[in-house]
Structures are given as structure tokens and as C-alpha cells.
Short mmCIF file of C-alpha atoms in Angstrom, two decimals:
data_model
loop_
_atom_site.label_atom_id
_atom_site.label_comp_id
_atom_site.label_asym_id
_atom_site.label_seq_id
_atom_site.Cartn_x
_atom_site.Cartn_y
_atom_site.Cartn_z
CA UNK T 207 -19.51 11.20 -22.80
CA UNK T 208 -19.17 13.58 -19.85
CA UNK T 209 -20.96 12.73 -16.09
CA UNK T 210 -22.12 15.55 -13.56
CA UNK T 211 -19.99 15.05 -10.41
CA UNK T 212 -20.62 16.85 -7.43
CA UNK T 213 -18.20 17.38 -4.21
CA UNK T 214 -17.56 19.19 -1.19
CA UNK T 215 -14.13 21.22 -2.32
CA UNK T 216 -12.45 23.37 0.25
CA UNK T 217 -15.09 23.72 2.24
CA UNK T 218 -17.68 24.49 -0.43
CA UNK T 219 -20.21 22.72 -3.04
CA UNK T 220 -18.56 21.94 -6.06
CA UNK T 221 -19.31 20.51 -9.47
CA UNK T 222 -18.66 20.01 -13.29
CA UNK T 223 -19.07 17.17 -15.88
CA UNK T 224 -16.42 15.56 -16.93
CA UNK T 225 -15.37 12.45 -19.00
CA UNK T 226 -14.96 9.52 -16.91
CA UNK T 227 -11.51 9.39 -17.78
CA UNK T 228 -10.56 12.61 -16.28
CA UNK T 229 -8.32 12.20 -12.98
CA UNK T 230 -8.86 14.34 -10.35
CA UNK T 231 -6.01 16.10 -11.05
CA UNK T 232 -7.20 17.47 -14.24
CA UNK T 233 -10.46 18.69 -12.69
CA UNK T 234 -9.57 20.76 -10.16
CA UNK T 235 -7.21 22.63 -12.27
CA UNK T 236 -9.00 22.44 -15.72
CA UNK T 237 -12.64 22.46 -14.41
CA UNK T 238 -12.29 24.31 -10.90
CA UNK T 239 -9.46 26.69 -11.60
CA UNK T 240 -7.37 25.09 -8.72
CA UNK T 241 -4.09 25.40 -10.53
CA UNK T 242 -2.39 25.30 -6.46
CA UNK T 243 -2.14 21.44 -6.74
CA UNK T 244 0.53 20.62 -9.30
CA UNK T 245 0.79 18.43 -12.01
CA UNK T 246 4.03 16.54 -11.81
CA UNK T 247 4.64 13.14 -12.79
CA UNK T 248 0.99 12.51 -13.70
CA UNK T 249 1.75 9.04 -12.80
CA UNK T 250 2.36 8.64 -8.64
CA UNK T 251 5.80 8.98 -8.10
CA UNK T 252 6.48 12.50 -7.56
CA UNK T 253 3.66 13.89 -4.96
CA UNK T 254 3.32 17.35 -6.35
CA UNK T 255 -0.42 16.51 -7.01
CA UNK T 256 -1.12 15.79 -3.53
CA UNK T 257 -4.19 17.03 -1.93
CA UNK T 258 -6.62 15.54 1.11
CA UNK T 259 -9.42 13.49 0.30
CA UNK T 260 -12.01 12.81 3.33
CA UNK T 261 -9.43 14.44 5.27
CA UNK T 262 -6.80 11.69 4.26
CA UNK T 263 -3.68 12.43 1.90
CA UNK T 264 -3.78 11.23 -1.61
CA UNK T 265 -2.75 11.65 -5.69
CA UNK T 266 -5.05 13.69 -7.76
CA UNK T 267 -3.68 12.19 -10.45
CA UNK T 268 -4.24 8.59 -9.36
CA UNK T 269 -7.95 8.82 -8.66
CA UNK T 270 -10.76 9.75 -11.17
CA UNK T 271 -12.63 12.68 -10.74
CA UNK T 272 -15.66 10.39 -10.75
CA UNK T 273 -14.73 8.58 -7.78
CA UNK T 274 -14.27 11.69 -5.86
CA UNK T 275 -18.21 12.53 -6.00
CA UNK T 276 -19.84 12.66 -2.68
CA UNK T 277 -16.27 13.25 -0.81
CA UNK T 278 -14.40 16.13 0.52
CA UNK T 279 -11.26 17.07 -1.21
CA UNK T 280 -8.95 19.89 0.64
CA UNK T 281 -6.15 21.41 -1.96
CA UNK T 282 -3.15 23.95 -0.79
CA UNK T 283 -5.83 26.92 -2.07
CA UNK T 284 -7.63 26.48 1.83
CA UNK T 285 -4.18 26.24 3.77
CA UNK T 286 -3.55 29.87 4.81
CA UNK T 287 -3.05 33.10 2.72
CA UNK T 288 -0.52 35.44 1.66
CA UNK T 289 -0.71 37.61 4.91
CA UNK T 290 -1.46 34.32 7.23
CA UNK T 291 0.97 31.20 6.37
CA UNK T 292 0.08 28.22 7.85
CA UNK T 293 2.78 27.19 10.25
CA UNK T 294 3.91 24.30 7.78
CA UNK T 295 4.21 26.94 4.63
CA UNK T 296 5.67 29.59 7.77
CA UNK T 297 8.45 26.85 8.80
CA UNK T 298 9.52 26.17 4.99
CA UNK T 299 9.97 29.68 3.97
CA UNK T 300 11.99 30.32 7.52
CA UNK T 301 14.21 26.89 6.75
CA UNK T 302 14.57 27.29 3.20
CA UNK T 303 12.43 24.08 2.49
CA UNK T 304 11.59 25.69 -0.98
CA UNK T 305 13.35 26.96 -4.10
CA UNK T 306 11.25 27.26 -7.57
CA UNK T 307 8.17 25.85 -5.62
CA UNK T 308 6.63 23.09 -7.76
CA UNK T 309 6.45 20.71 -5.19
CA UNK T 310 5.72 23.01 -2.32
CA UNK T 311 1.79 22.44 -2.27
CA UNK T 312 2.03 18.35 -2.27
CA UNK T 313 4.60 19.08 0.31
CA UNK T 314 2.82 21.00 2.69
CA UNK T 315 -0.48 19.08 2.71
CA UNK T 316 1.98 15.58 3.06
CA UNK T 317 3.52 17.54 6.37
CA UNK T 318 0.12 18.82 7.41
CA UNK T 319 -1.38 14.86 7.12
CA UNK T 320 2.00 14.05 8.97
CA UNK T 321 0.90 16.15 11.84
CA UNK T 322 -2.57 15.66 12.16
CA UNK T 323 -1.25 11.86 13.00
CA UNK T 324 1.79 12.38 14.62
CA UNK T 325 1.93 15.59 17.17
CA UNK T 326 5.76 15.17 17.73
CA UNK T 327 7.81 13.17 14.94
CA UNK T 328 11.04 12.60 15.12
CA UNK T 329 13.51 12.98 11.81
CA UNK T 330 13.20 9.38 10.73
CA UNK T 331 9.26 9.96 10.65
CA UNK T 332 9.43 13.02 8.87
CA UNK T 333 11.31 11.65 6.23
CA UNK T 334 9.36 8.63 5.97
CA UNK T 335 6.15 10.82 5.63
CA UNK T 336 8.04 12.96 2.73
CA UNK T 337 9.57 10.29 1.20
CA UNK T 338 7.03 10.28 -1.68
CA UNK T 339 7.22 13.67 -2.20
CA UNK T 340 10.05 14.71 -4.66
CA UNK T 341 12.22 17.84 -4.50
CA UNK T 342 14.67 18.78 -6.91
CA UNK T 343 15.78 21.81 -5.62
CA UNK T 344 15.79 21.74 -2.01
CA UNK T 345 18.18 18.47 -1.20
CA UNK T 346 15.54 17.86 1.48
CA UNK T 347 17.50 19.24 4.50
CA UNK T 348 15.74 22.07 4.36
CA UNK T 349 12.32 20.26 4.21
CA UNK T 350 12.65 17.93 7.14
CA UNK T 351 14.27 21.23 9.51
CA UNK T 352 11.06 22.68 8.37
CA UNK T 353 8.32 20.13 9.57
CA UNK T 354 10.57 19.38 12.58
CA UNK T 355 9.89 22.90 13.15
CA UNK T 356 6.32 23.49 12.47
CA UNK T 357 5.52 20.53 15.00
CA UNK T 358 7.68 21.48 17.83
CA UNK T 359 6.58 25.73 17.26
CA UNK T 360 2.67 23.92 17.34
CA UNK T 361 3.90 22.77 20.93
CA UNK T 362 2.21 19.92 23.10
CA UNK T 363 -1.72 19.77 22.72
CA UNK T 364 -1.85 21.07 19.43
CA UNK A 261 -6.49 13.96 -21.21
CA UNK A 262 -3.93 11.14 -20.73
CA UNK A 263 -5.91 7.76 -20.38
CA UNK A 264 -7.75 6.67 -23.66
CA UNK A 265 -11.86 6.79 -22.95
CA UNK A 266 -13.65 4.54 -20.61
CA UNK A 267 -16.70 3.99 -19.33
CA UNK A 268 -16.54 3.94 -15.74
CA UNK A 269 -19.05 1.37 -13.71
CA UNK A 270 -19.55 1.89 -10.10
CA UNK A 271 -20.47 -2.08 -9.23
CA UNK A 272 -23.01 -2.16 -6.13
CA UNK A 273 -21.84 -5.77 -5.75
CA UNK A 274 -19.69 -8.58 -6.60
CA UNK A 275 -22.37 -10.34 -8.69
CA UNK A 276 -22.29 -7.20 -10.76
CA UNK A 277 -19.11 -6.54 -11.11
CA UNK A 278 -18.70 -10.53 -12.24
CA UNK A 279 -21.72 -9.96 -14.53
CA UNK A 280 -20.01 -6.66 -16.48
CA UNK A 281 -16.49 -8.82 -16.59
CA UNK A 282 -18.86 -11.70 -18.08
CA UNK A 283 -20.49 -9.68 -20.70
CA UNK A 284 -17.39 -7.44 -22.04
CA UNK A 285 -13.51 -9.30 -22.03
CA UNK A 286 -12.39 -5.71 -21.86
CA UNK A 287 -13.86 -4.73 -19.06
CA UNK A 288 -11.03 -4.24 -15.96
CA UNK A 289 -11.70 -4.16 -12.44
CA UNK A 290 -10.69 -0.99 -10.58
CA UNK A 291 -9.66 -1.84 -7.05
CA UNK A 292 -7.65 0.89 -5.43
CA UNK A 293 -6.44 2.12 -9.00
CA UNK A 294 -2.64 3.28 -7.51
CA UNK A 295 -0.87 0.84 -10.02
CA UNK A 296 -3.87 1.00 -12.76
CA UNK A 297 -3.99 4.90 -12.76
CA UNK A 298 -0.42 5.05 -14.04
CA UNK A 299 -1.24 1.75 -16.58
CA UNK A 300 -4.16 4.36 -17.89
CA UNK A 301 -2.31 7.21 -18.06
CA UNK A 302 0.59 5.61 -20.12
CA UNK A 303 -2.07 4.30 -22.10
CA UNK A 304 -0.38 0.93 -21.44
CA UNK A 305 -3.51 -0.39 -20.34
CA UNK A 306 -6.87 0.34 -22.66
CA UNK A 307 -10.05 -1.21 -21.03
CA UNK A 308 -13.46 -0.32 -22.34
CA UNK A 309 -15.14 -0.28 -19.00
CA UNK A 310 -13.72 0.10 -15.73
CA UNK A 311 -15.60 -1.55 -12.31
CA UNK A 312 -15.25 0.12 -9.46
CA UNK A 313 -15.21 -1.99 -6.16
CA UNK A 314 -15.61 1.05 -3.88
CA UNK A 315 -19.14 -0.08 -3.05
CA UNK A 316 -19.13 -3.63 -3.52
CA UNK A 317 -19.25 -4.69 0.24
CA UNK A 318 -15.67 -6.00 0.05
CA UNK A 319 -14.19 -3.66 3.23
CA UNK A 320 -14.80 -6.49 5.33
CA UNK A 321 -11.80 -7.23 8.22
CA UNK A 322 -12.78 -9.96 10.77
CA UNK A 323 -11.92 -12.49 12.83
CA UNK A 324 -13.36 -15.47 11.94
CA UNK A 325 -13.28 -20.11 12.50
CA UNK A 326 -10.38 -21.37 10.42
CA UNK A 327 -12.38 -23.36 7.56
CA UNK A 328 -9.47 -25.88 7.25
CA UNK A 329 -7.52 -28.53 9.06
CA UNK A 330 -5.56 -26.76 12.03
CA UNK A 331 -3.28 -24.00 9.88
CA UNK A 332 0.07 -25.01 9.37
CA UNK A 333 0.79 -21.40 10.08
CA UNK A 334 -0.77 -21.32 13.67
CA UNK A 335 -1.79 -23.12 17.12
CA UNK A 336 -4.91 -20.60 16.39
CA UNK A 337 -6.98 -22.19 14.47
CA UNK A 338 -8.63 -18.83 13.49
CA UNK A 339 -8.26 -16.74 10.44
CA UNK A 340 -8.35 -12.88 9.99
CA UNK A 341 -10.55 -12.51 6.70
CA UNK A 342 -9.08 -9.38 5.19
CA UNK A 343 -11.72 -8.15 2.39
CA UNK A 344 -9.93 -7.50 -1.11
CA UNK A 345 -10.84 -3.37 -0.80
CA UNK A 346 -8.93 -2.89 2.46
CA UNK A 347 -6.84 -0.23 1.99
CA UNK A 348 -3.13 -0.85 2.91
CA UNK A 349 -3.02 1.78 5.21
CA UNK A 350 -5.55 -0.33 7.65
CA UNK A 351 -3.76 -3.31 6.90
CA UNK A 352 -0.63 -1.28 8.84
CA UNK A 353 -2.19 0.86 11.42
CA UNK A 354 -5.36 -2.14 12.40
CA UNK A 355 -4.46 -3.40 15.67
CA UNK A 356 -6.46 -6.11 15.05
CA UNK A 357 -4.15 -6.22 12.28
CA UNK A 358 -0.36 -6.39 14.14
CA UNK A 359 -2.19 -8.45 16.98
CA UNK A 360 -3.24 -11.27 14.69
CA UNK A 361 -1.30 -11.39 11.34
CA UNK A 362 1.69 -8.55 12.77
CA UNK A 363 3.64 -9.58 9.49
CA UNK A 364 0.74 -8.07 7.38
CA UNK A 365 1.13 -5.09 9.16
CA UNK A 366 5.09 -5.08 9.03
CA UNK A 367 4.98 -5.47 5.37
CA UNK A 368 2.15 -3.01 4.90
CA UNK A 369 4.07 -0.18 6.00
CA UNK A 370 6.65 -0.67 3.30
CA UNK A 371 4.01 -0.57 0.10
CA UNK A 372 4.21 3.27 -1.52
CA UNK A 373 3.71 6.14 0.22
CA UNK A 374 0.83 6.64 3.14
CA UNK A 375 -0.66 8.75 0.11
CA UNK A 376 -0.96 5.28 -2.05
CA UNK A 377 -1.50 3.52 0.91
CA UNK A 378 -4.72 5.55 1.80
CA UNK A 379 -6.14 4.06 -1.75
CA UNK A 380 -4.09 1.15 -2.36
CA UNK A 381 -5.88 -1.88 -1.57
CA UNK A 382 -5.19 -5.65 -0.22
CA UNK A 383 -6.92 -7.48 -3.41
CA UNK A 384 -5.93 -4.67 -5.85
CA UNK A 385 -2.09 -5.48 -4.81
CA UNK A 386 -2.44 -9.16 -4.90
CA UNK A 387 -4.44 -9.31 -8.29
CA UNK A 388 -2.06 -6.76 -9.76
CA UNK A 389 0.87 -8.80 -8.96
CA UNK A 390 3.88 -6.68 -9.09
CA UNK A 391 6.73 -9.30 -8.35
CA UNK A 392 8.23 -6.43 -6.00
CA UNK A 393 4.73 -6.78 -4.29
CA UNK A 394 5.19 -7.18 -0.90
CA UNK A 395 1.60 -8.64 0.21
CA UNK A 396 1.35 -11.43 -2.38
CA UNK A 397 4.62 -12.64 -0.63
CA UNK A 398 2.68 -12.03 2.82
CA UNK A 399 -0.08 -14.10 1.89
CA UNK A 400 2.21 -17.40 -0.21
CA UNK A 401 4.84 -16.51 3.46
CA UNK A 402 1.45 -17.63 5.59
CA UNK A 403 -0.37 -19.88 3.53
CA UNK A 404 -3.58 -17.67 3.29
CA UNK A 405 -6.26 -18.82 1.42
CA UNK A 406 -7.49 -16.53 -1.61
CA UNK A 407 -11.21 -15.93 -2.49
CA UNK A 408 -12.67 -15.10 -5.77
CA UNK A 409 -16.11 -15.05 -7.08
CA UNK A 410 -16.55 -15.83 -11.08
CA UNK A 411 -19.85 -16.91 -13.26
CA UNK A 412 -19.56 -20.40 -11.64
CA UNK A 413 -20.20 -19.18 -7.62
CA UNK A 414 -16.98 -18.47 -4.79
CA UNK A 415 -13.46 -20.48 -5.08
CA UNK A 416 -10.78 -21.17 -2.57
CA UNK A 417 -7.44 -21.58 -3.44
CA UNK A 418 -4.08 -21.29 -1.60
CA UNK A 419 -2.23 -18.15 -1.97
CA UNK A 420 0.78 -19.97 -3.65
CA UNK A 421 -1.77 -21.00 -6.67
CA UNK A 422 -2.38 -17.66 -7.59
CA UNK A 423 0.54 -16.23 -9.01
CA UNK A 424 1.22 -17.29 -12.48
CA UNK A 425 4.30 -15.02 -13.42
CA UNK A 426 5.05 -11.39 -14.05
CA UNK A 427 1.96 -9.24 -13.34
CA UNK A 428 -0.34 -12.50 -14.14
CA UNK A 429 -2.65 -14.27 -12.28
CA UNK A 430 -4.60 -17.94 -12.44
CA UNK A 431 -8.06 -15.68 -11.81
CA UNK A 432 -10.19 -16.52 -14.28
CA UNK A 433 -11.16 -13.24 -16.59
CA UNK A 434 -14.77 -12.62 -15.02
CA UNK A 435 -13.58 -13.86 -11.42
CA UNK A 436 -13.06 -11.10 -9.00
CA UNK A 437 -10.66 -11.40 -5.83
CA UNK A 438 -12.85 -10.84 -2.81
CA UNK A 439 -10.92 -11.40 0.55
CA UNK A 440 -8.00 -13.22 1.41
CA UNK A 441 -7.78 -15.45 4.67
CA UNK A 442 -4.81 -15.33 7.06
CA UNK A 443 -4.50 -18.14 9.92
CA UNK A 444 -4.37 -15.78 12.66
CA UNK A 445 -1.00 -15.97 14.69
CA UNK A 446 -0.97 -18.26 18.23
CA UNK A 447 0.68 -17.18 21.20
CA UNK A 448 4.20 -18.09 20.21
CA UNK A 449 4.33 -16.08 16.77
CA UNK A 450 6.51 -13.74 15.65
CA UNK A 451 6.68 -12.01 12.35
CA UNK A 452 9.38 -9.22 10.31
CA UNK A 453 9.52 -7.80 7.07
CA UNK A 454 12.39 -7.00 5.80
CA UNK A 455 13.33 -5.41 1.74
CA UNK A 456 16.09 -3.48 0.79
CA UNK A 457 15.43 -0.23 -1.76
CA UNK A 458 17.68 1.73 -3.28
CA UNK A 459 15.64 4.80 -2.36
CA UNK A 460 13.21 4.82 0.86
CA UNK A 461 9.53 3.66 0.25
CA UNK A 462 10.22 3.00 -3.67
CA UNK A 463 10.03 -0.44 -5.17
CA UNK A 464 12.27 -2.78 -3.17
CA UNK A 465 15.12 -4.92 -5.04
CA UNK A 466 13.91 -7.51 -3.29
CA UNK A 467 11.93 -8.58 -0.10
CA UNK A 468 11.29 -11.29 2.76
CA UNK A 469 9.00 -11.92 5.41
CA UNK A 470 9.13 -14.22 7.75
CA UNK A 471 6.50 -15.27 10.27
CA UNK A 472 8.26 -18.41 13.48
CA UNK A 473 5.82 -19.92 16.02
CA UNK A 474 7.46 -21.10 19.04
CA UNK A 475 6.23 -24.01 21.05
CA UNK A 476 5.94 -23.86 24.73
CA UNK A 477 9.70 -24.35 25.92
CA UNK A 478 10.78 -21.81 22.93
CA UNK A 479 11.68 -24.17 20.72
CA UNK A 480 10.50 -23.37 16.73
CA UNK A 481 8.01 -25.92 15.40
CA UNK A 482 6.58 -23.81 12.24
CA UNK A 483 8.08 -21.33 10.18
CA UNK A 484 6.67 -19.57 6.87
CA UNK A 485 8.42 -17.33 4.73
CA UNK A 486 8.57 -15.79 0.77
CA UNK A 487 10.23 -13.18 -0.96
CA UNK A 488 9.19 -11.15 -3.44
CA UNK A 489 11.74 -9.52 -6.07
CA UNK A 490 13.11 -12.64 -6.97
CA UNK A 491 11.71 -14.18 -10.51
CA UNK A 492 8.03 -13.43 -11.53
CA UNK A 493 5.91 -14.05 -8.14
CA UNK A 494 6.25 -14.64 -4.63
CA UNK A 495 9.18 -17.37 -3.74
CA UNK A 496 8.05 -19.80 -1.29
CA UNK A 497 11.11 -20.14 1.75
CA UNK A 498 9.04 -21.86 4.47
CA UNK A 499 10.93 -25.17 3.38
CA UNK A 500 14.02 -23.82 2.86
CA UNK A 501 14.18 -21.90 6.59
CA UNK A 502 12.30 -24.88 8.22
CA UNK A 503 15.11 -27.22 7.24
CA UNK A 504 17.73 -25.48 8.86
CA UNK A 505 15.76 -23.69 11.77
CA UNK A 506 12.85 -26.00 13.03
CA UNK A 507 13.13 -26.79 16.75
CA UNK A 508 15.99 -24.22 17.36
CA UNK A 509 15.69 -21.87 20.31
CA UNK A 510 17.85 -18.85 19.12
CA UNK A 511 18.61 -16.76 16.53
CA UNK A 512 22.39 -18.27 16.91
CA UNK A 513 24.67 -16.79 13.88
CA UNK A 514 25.40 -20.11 12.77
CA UNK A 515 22.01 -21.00 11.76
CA UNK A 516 21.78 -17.32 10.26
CA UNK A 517 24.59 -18.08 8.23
CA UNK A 518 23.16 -21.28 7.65
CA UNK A 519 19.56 -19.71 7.12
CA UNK A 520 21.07 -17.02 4.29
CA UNK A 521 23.16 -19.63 2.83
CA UNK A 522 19.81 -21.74 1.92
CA UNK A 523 17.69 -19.28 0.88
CA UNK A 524 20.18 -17.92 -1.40
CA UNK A 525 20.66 -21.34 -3.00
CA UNK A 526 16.89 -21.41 -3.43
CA UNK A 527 17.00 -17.41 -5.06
CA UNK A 528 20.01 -18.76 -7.01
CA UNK A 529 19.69 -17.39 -10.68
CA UNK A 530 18.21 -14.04 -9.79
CA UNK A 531 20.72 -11.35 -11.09
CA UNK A 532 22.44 -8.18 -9.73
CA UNK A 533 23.45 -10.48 -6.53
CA UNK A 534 19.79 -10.36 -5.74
CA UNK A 535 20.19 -14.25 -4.55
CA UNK A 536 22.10 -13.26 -2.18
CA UNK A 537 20.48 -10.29 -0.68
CA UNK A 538 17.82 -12.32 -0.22
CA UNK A 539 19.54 -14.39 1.83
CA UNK A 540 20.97 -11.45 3.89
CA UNK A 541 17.29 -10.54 3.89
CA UNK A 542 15.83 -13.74 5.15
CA UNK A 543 18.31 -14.09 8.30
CA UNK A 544 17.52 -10.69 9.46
CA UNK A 545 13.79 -11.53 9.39
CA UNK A 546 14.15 -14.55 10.98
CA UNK A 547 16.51 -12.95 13.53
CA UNK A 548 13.75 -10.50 14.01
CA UNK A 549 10.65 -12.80 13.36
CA UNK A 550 12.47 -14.89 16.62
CA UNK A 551 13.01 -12.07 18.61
CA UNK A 552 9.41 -11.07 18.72
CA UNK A 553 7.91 -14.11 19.16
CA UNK A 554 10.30 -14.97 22.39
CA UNK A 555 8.89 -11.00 23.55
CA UNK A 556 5.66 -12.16 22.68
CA UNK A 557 6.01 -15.44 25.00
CA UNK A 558 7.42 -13.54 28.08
CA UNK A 559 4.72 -11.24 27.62
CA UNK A 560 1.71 -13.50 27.57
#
């Protein structure tokens, strides 16, 4: 049995039916077309699903799409565009915080969350706000030079 | 689709939610869902109905009177009532939090990620019972009182009487966990947290949490303290720490030695050496805990 659900998703009305075992996760990429926010794990350990709910990071795949009705959800497809990075994705392709790019989306909305919080983080922070967000490529170096980056190139009174 | 079908029940209430659990042994209660989700999606869990808490009214946090004899745990005779759906990121950024139960909020930080912690709940962690939980240790550490509603009206009982082994509670199967009560911390009080994991913010080998009240010439006259990681729930150390540490003044090493030394005899039997980090694990809380409260002194 499927259930209407309707949302606010990157800035705009949304809705589909869906079973009531569908995670949110599955809907924005299987009912939306949002294929931006990856599907990783598919069980909370790995981050590559994360997107903003309410304005707050979260897993996609550890909430159902029916609880998401009513609420705002932000995924990586409303953080800037191929001729206008956002200064997170701008500071991981100058630091090399990205190889095959799987994790990159969860990664930059994690940072983004990080920095909407926290104007000026120091490296300990930084890695505390990516340490749920898994990278096999990079070795993380490159990720935390990135954020570092993107905060102090966003300046004081950002 | 990964989770086998459910029917998913938004309760308005905690009489509702009760009344579904009544009606259908199958029925699960979904609290912050950031353990459950994976349980679904491994199929290892297979309700027929899942109840939502989201709008049941249980967001509550509030000071409120102390319903018991003074708390061992405090000269404030107050309690912080904590509803069970407060997400664990409140619990660690509150200040009403870290000003009247601070080792809530030091233990908070270390459960997940912020992006569990901005679903994961208070009652969801204690009713879930992960012995690597860090909050059901909090709440056995302080002696906080748990609340549940079932068929039969609300229940008290201590937080020590709820754990009943791996992942298993004493709730009864239509009760739902509705707030938890923590004596509020007195002038005095100081409180750390303190787990070792292999990787940063994953489950911890093993935790402690300690929580010291000084009186009013510095000397310690209450301490509480558990650990999770060790055996199937939260282990009770307030006995073990009080024995060797009431009515000292400082964190000297020799009662750190002596602190580590008892509460590894009491984790004795836990493998990997895990006895014995808990031990290391204790004395730097209570190093810490004792720290804090002396700051905490000079500053008032």
C-alpha cells in the first residue's frame, strides 16, 4: 500500500506515493530523480546519503520517506552548479578532497552543516564533523585542507 | 526496497501509541529510528506496524521538584525531566543541559555522528539498549528515574532496573518510555565522559562517566559512575569509586591508581583487556569529573 507524501525539496513543492517502507533515500532518487545523494551503506555508517532536513544534517537512508512529509529536505542538486561551485565543492576540487566522487555530495552538505554552526573550526572540529563521513579514496588529508579552506576563504562575518 | 512491508502509524499521543502496542505484539515503536532503520533494512527486525513518536508530546526538557527523598546524586533536590524524543543533539548543545546534568551533555557528544544525533533520541537510545550505549550508562551513573506508560497508567523505576541484558529491556511490550528524570547537579558537581574507540565517533570498546559532588571545604561526599561496554548493560561503579574516593580532596595518583585498580576488579571478566581499560577509563573521568567540580566551586 503506497501513501501520498508531500515536501518542500530544494526549494520547491514536491510529492509522490510511496510504500511506507521506502527510506528517504530511495525516494529522492527513485521517485524524484535526485540521483546527487548517494546510496552507500544503506545502513548509517558511511554518510554518502547525507542531505539537510529542516535545515539540519541527516541519513536519507535512516529516515522514511513518510516522516519527511511537511519538512524541507536540501540535497547536493541546490548547492551550486557546474559554472558556480559552492566554496565547499570550490575548496575540495582545489585540495584534492575528491577522487572517484561517491562520497563527495554527503561530504559537502556535512562541511556546509559544519559551517553554518561553526564560522571558524579548527582541524580537530573538522574532523570531528567528517568523521561519519567515509572516504576511500581521499585518505582524508585532502578533505579536512579543504573545509579548513572554505571557512577561512568565507572570512569573518560570513 | 530493503525493509520487509510495514504499516507506518504516526501516534498523536502516548495513549495511542500504548493502545496500537496493546492490540498488535508486533507492533514496534519508532523513536528516532537511527539504530531501527539499519534493524529494517537488514531485515533483522520485521514489525507489522511501526509508531511513530514524532508527535506524541514527548519533546519535553524541564526543570522540575525532585519527586523523591533528597537525590543521592545532588544537594539540588531538583530534577531535569528529559522527554524520551529529545534528540541527542539537544541533549549536547542545551545549556540547560551542561548547566544541570553537564555529564549528559559530555556523553551526548560522543553518540554517532551530529547527522544521527540530529534524529537520534534520549528514550530511543535507552529503550534500544546497545551495551556500547553511552546514555543508559548516564542515566544507571546518576540514578535517574525512568518513565513509561503501559495499559495499566505511568511507572517509575530507577534507571538501574531497566536494563535486562543485551539489547533487552524490563519494559513491558505495550509500555512506552516517556522521559527520564535526572537529579539536577548542586553547586559542587562535576561530571566527564570518557570511552575509548578504535575509530573516532564509532561504537566505543568501552565507556565511563563519572559525575563527584564536593561538599563545602572540597571534600567528595557523593560520587556516581557506570560504564557501558562491559557485559550486557550499563555497570554500576558509584560503589566501587565511592569506596576508595569519598571525602578525598584531590585527584592524587594514588587514589587514581587505586580508583582504576577497583573498577577493573569490578569489570573483571570482560575480554580483550576491556577490564582494564575501564579502569584506565574511570580514573581519567574522575580526574576530570574532580577537576570541574573544584572550577565549578571557585566559580560560584
Amino acid at each position: 500500500m503506497s501513501r501520498p507524501v508531500r515536501l518542500t525539496v530544494n526549494g520547491a513543492p514536491a510529492s509522490f506515493d510511496v510504500e511506507d517502507r521506502t527510506t528517504l533515500l530511495d525516494a529522492l532518487r527513485d521517485e524524484l530523480g535526485l540521483t546527487g545523494t548517494h546510496a552507500g551503506c544503506e545502513q548509517g555508517a558511511c554518510g554518502a546519503c547525507s542531505v539537510l532536513l529542516d535545515g539540519e544534517i541527516v541519513r536519507s537512508c535512516l529516515l522514511l520517506a513518510v516522516q519527511a512529509g511537511g519538512r524541507t529536505v536540501t540535497t547536493i542538486e541546490a548547492v551550486g552548479s557546474p559554472g558556480r561551485l559552492h566554496p565547499v565543492q570550490e575548496a575540495l576540487r582545489r585540495h584534492h578532497g575528491l577522487q572517484c566522487g561517491y562520497c563527495t555530495p554527503g561530504v559537502v552538505l556535512t562541511a556546509i552543516d559544519l559551517l553554518e554552526r561553526v564560522a571558524d573550526p579548527d582541524e580537530e572540529e573538522v574532523r570531528e564533523a567528517l568523521a561519519g563521513n567515509l572516504c576511500r579514496c581521499t585518505g582524508y588529508a585532502g578533505l579536512v585542507d579543504a573545509v579548513l579552506a572554505a571557512a577561512r576563504d568565507a572570512g569573518p562575518g560570513r | 526496497m530493503k525493509p520487509a512491508p510495514f504499516a507506518w502509524h504516526p501516534a498523536g499521543s502516548v495513549e495511542e501509541a500504548v493502545s496500537v502496542l496493546s492490540a498488535d505484539e508486533d507492533a514496534k515503536l519508532l523513536a528516532g529510528g537511527q539504530s531501527l532503520l539499519p534493524l529494517l533494512s537488514l531485515r533483522l527486525a520485521r514489525p507489522t506496524t511501526l509508531v511513530d513518536l514524532e508527535d506524541a508530546g514527548l519533546g519535553v526538557l524541564e526543570i522540575a521538584d525532585g519527586d523523591r527523598a533528597q537525590p543521592a546524586a545532588s544537594g539540588d533536590s531538583r530534577v531535569l525531566v528529559a522527554g524520551a524524543m529529545v534528540r541527542q543533539r539537544r541533549l549536547e548543545l542545551d545549556p540547560l543541559v551542561a548547566a544541570t546534568v553537564p555529564l549528559l551533555a559530555d556523553a551526548a557528544r560522543h553518540v554517532g555522528f551530529p547527522a544521527t544525533r540530529n534524529r537520534g533520541t534520549l528514550g530511543g537510545s535507552l529503550a534500544h539498549a546497545d551495551p556500547v550505549a553511552e546514555l543508559p550508562a548516564v542515566a544507571v551513573a546518576l540514578d535517574a528515574t525512568v518513565v513509561a506508560t503501559g495499559p495499566r497508567g505511568e511507572r517509575r523505576l530507577a534507571a538501574s532496573a531497566l536494563a535486562d541484558g543485551f539489547f533487552a529491556t524490563t519494559l513491558e511490550p505495550a509500555e512506552v518510555l516517556t522521559a527520564v528524570r535526572f537529579p539536577a547537579a548542586g553547586p559542587g558537581h562535576g561530571a566527564a565522559w570518557c570511552e575509548w574507540s578504535p575509530r573516532l565517533h564509532d561504537f566505543p570498546d568501552a565507556g565511563v562517566g563519572v559525575a563527584v559532588e564536593l561538599d563545602g571545604t572540597g571534600a567528595l561526599r557523593w560520587v556516581g559512575a557506570a560504564a557501558c561496554g562491559i557485559g550486557g548493560g550499563p555497570l554500576p561503579l558509584g560503589d566501587e569509586l565511592a569506596a576508595t574516593a569519598a571525602g578525598a580532596t584531590e585527584a592524587t595518583p594514588g587514589l587514581l591508581r587505586a580508583a582504576a585498580g577497583a573498577v577493573t576488579a569490578a569489570a573483571r571478566g570482560a575480554g580483550d583487556g576491556r577490564d582494564e581499560l575501564c579502569g584506565l577509563l574511570a580514573a581519567r573521568a574522575l580526574a576530570q569529573a574532580f577537576r570541574r567540580a573544584q572550577d565549578r566551586q571557585v566559580a560560584s
